[in-house]
mmCIF file of C-alpha atoms and ligand atoms in Angstrom:
data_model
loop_
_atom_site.group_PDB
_atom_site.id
_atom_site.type_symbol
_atom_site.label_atom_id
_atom_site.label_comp_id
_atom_site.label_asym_id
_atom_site.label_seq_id
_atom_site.Cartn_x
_atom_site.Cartn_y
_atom_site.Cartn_z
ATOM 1 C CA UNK A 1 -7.910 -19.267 -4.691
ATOM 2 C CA UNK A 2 -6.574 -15.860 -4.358
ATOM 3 C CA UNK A 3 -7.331 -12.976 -6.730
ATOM 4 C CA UNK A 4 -4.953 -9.957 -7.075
ATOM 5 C CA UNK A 5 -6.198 -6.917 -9.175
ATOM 6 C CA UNK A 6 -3.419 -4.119 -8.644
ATOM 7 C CA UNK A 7 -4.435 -0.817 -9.166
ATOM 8 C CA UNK A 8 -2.493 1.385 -6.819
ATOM 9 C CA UNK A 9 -4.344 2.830 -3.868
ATOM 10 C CA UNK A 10 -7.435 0.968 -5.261
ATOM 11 C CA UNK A 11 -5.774 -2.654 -5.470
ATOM 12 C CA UNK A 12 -8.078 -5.646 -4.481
ATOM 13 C CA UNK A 13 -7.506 -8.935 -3.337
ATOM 14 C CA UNK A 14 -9.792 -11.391 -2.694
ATOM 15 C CA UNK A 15 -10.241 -15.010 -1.898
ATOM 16 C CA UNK A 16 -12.414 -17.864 -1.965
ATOM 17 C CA UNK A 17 -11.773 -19.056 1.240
ATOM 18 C CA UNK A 18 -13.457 -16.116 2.385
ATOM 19 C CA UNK A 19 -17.138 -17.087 1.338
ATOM 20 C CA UNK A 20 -16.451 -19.775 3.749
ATOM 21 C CA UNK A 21 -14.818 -18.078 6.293
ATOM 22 C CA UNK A 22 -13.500 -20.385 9.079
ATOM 23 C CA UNK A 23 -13.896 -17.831 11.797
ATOM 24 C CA UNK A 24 -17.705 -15.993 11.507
ATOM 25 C CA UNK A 25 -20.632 -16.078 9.421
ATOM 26 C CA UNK A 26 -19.721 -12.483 8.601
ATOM 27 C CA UNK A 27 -16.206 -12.903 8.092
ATOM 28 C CA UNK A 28 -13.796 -10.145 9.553
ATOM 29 C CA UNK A 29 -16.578 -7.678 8.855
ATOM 30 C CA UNK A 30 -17.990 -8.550 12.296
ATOM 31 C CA UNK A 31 -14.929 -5.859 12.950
ATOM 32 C CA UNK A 32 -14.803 -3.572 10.130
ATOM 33 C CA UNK A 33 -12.289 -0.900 9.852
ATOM 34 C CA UNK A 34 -12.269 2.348 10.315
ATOM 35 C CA UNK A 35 -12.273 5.426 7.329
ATOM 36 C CA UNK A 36 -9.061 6.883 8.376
ATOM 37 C CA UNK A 37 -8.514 10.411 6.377
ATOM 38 C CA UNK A 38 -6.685 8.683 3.229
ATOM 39 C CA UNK A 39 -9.981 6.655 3.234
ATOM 40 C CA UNK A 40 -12.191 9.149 2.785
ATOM 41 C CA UNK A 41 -9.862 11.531 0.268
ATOM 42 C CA UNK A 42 -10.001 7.942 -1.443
ATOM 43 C CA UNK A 43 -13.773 7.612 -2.137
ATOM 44 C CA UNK A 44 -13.953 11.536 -2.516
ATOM 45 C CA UNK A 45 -11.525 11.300 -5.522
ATOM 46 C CA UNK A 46 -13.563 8.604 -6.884
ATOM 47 C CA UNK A 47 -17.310 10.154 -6.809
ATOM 48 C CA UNK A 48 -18.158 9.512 -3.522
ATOM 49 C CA UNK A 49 -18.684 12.847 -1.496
ATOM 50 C CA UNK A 50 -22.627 13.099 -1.701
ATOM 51 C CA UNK A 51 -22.670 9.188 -0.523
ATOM 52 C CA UNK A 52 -20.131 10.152 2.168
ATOM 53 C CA UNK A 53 -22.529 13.146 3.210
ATOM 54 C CA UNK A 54 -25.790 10.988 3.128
ATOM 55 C CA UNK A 55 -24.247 7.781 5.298
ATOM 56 C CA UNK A 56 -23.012 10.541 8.175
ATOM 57 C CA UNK A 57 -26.849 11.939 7.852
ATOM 58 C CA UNK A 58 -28.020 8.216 7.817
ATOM 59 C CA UNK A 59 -25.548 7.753 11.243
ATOM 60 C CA UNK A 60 -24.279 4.273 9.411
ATOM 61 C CA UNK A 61 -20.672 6.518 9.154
ATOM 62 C CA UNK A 62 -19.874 7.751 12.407
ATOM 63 C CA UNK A 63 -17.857 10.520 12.676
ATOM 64 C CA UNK A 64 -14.970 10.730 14.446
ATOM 65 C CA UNK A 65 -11.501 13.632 15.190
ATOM 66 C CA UNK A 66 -10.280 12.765 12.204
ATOM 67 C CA UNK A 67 -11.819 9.085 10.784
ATOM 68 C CA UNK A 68 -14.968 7.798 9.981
ATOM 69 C CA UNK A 69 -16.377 4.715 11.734
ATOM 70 C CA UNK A 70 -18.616 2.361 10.244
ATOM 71 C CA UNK A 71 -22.036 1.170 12.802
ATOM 72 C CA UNK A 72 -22.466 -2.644 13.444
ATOM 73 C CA UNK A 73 -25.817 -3.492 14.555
ATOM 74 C CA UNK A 74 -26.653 -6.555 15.809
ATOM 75 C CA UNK A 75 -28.406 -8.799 13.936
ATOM 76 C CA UNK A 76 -28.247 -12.500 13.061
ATOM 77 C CA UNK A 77 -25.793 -12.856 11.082
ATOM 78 C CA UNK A 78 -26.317 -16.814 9.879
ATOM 79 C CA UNK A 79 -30.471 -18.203 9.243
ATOM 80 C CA UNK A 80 -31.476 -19.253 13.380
ATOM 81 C CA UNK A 81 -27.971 -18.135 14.805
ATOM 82 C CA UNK A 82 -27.718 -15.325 17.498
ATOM 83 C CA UNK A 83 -27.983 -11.735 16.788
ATOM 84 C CA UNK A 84 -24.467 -10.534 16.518
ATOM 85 C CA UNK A 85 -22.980 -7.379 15.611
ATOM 86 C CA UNK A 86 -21.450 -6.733 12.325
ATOM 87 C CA UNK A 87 -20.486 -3.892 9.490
ATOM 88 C CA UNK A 88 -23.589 -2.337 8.362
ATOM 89 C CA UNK A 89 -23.168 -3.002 5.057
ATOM 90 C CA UNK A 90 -22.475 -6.216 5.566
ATOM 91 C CA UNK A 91 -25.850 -8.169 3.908
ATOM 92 C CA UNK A 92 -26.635 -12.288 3.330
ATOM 93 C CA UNK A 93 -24.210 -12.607 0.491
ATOM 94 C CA UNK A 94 -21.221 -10.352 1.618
ATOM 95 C CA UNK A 95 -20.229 -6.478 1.151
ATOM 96 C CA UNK A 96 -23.416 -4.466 -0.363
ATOM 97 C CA UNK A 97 -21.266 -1.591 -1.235
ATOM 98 C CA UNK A 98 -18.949 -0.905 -4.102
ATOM 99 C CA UNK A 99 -15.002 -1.201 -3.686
ATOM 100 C CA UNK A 100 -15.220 2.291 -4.289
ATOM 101 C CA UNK A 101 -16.631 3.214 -1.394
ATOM 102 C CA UNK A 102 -15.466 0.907 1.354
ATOM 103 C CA UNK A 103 -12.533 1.658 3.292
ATOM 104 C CA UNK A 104 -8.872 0.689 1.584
ATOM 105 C CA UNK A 105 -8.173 -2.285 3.971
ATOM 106 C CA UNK A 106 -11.452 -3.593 3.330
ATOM 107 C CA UNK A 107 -10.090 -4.303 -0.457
ATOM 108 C CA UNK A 108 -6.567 -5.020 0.585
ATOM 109 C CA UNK A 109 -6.568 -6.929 3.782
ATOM 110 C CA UNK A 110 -6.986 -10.657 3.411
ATOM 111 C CA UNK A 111 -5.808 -13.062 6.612
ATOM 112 C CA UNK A 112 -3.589 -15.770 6.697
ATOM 113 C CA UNK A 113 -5.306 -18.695 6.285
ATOM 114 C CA UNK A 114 -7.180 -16.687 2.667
ATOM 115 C CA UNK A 115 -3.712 -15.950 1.451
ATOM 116 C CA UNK A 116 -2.270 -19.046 1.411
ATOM 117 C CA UNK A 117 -1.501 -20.206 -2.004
ATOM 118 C CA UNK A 118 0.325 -19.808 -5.278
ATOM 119 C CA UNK A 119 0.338 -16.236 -4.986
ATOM 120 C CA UNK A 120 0.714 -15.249 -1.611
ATOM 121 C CA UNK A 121 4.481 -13.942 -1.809
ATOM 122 C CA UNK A 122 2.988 -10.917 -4.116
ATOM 123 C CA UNK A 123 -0.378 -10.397 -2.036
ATOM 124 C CA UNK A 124 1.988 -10.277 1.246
ATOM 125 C CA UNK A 125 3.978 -7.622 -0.949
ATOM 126 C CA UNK A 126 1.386 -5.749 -2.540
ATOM 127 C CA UNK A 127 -0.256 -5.616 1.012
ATOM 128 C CA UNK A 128 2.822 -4.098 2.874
ATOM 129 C CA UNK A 129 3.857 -1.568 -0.084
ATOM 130 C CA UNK A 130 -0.452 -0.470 0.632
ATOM 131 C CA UNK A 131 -0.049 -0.362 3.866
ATOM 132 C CA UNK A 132 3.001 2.018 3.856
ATOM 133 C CA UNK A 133 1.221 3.703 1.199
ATOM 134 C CA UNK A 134 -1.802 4.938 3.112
ATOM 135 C CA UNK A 135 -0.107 5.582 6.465
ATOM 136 C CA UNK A 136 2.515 7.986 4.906
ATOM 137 C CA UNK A 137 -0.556 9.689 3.104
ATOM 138 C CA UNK A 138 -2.395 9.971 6.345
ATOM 139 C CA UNK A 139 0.503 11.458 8.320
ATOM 140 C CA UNK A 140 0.798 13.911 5.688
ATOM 141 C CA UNK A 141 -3.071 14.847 5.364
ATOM 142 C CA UNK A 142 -3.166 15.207 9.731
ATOM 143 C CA UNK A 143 0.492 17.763 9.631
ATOM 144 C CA UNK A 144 -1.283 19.707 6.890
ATOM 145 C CA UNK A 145 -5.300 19.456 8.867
ATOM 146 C CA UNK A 146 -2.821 20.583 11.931
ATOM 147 C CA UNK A 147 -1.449 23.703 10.141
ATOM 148 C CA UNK A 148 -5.120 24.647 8.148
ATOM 149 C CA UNK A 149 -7.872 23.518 11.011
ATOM 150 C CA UNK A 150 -5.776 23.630 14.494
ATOM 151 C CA UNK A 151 -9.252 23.050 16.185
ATOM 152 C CA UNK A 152 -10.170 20.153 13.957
ATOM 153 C CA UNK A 153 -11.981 19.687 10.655
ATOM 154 C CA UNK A 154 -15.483 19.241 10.352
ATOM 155 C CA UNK A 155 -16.921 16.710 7.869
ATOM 156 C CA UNK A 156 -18.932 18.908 5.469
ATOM 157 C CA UNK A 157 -18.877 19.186 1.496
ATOM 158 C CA UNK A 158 -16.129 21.480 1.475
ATOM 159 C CA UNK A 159 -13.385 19.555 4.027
ATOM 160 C CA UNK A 160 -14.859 15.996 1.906
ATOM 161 C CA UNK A 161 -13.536 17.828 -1.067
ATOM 162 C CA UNK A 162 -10.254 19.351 0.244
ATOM 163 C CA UNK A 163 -9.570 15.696 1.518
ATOM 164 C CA UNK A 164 -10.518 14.240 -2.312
ATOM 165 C CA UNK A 165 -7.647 16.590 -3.691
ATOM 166 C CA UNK A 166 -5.637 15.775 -1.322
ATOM 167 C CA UNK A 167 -5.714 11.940 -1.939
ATOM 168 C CA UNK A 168 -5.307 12.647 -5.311
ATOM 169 C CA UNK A 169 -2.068 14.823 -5.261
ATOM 170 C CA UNK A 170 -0.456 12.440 -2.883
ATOM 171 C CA UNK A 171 -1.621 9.339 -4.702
ATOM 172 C CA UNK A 172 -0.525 10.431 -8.386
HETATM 173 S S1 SF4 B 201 -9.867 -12.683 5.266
HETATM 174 FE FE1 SF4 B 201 -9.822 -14.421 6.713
HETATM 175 S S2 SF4 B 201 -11.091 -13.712 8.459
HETATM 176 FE FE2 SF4 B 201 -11.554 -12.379 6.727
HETATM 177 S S3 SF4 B 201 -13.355 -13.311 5.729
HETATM 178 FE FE3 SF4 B 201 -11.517 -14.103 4.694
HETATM 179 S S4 SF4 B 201 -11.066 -16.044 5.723
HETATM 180 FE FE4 SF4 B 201 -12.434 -14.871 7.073
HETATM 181 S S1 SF4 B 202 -17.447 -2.199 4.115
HETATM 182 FE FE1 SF4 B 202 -17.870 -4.189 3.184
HETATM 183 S S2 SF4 B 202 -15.910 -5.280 3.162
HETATM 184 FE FE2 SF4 B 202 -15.707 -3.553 4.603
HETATM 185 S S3 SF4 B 202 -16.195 -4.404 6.611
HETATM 186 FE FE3 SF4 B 202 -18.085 -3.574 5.774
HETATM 187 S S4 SF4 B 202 -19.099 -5.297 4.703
HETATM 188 FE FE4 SF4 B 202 -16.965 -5.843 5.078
#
């Protein structure tokens, strides 16, 4: 069954195929995606700079030019099977971390084969319009990064909290 809970930027959709994921143990989280800029103003705006700050010091968010990228360590990721890498904060019963704090596609994204169903026509929407969403508010963060830090940004409190206000005055 699909679930759809629209909130703008911080919409979630989930489904119950997932728990029993055709494809891995650890679902698509054996590949988790990156924290592009509108990921990070996302979780800023929503209280999560000091977690931000303490994953980079904790090396599970990996800093990037301009994105964060989560570590996958390899571990087993079903009881006896291989060790196999995987999203950090990916643990025995699925994500350990709050929607708040995990990357926008990580709420959004759902594959095929979860999205069939009686709603899929409005998760297929409500996925585009999100995707469109957060790549116009990235293109606009990078011009304006561009004109304020031509040599590139560095991921401290006060950049985590010029992103935050950033996500917010695009987003609203
Ligand atoms: S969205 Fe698809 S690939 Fe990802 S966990 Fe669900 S069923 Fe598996
Ligand atoms: S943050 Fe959570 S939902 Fe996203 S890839 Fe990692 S475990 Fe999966």
């Amino acid at each position: 069954m699909l679930r759809l809970a629209v909130k703008g930027p911080h919409t979630v959709l989930s489904s119950s195929v997932c728990a029993a994921c055709p494809y891995s143990p650890a679902g698509c989280c054996v590949a988790p995606p990156r924290l592009d800029l509108s990921d990070v103003g996302r979780i800023v705006a929503l209280g999560g700079r000091d977690w931000l700050l303490e994953e980079i010091a904790a090396k599970r968010l990996v800093v990037g030019a301009r994105w964060l990228s989560i570590s996958r360590p390899k571990r087993p990721l079903a009881v006896n099977g291989p060790r196999e890498a995987a999203c950090v904060y990916h643990g025995p019963t699925g994500c350990t971390i709050s929607h708040d704090r995990r990357a926008a596609t990580c709420n959004y994204y759902v594959c095929d084969a979860a999205r069939a169903g009686e709603h899929e026509a409005r998760a297929r929407e409500v996925h585009e319009r999100l995707i469109a969403s957060f790549v116009a508010w990235d293109k606009t963060i990078n011009a304006r990064i561009d004109a304020t830090w031509p040599e590139g940004p560095t991921f401290d409190a006060a950049f985590l909290d010029w992103l935050g206000a950033m996500f917010t005055e695009l987003s609203s």
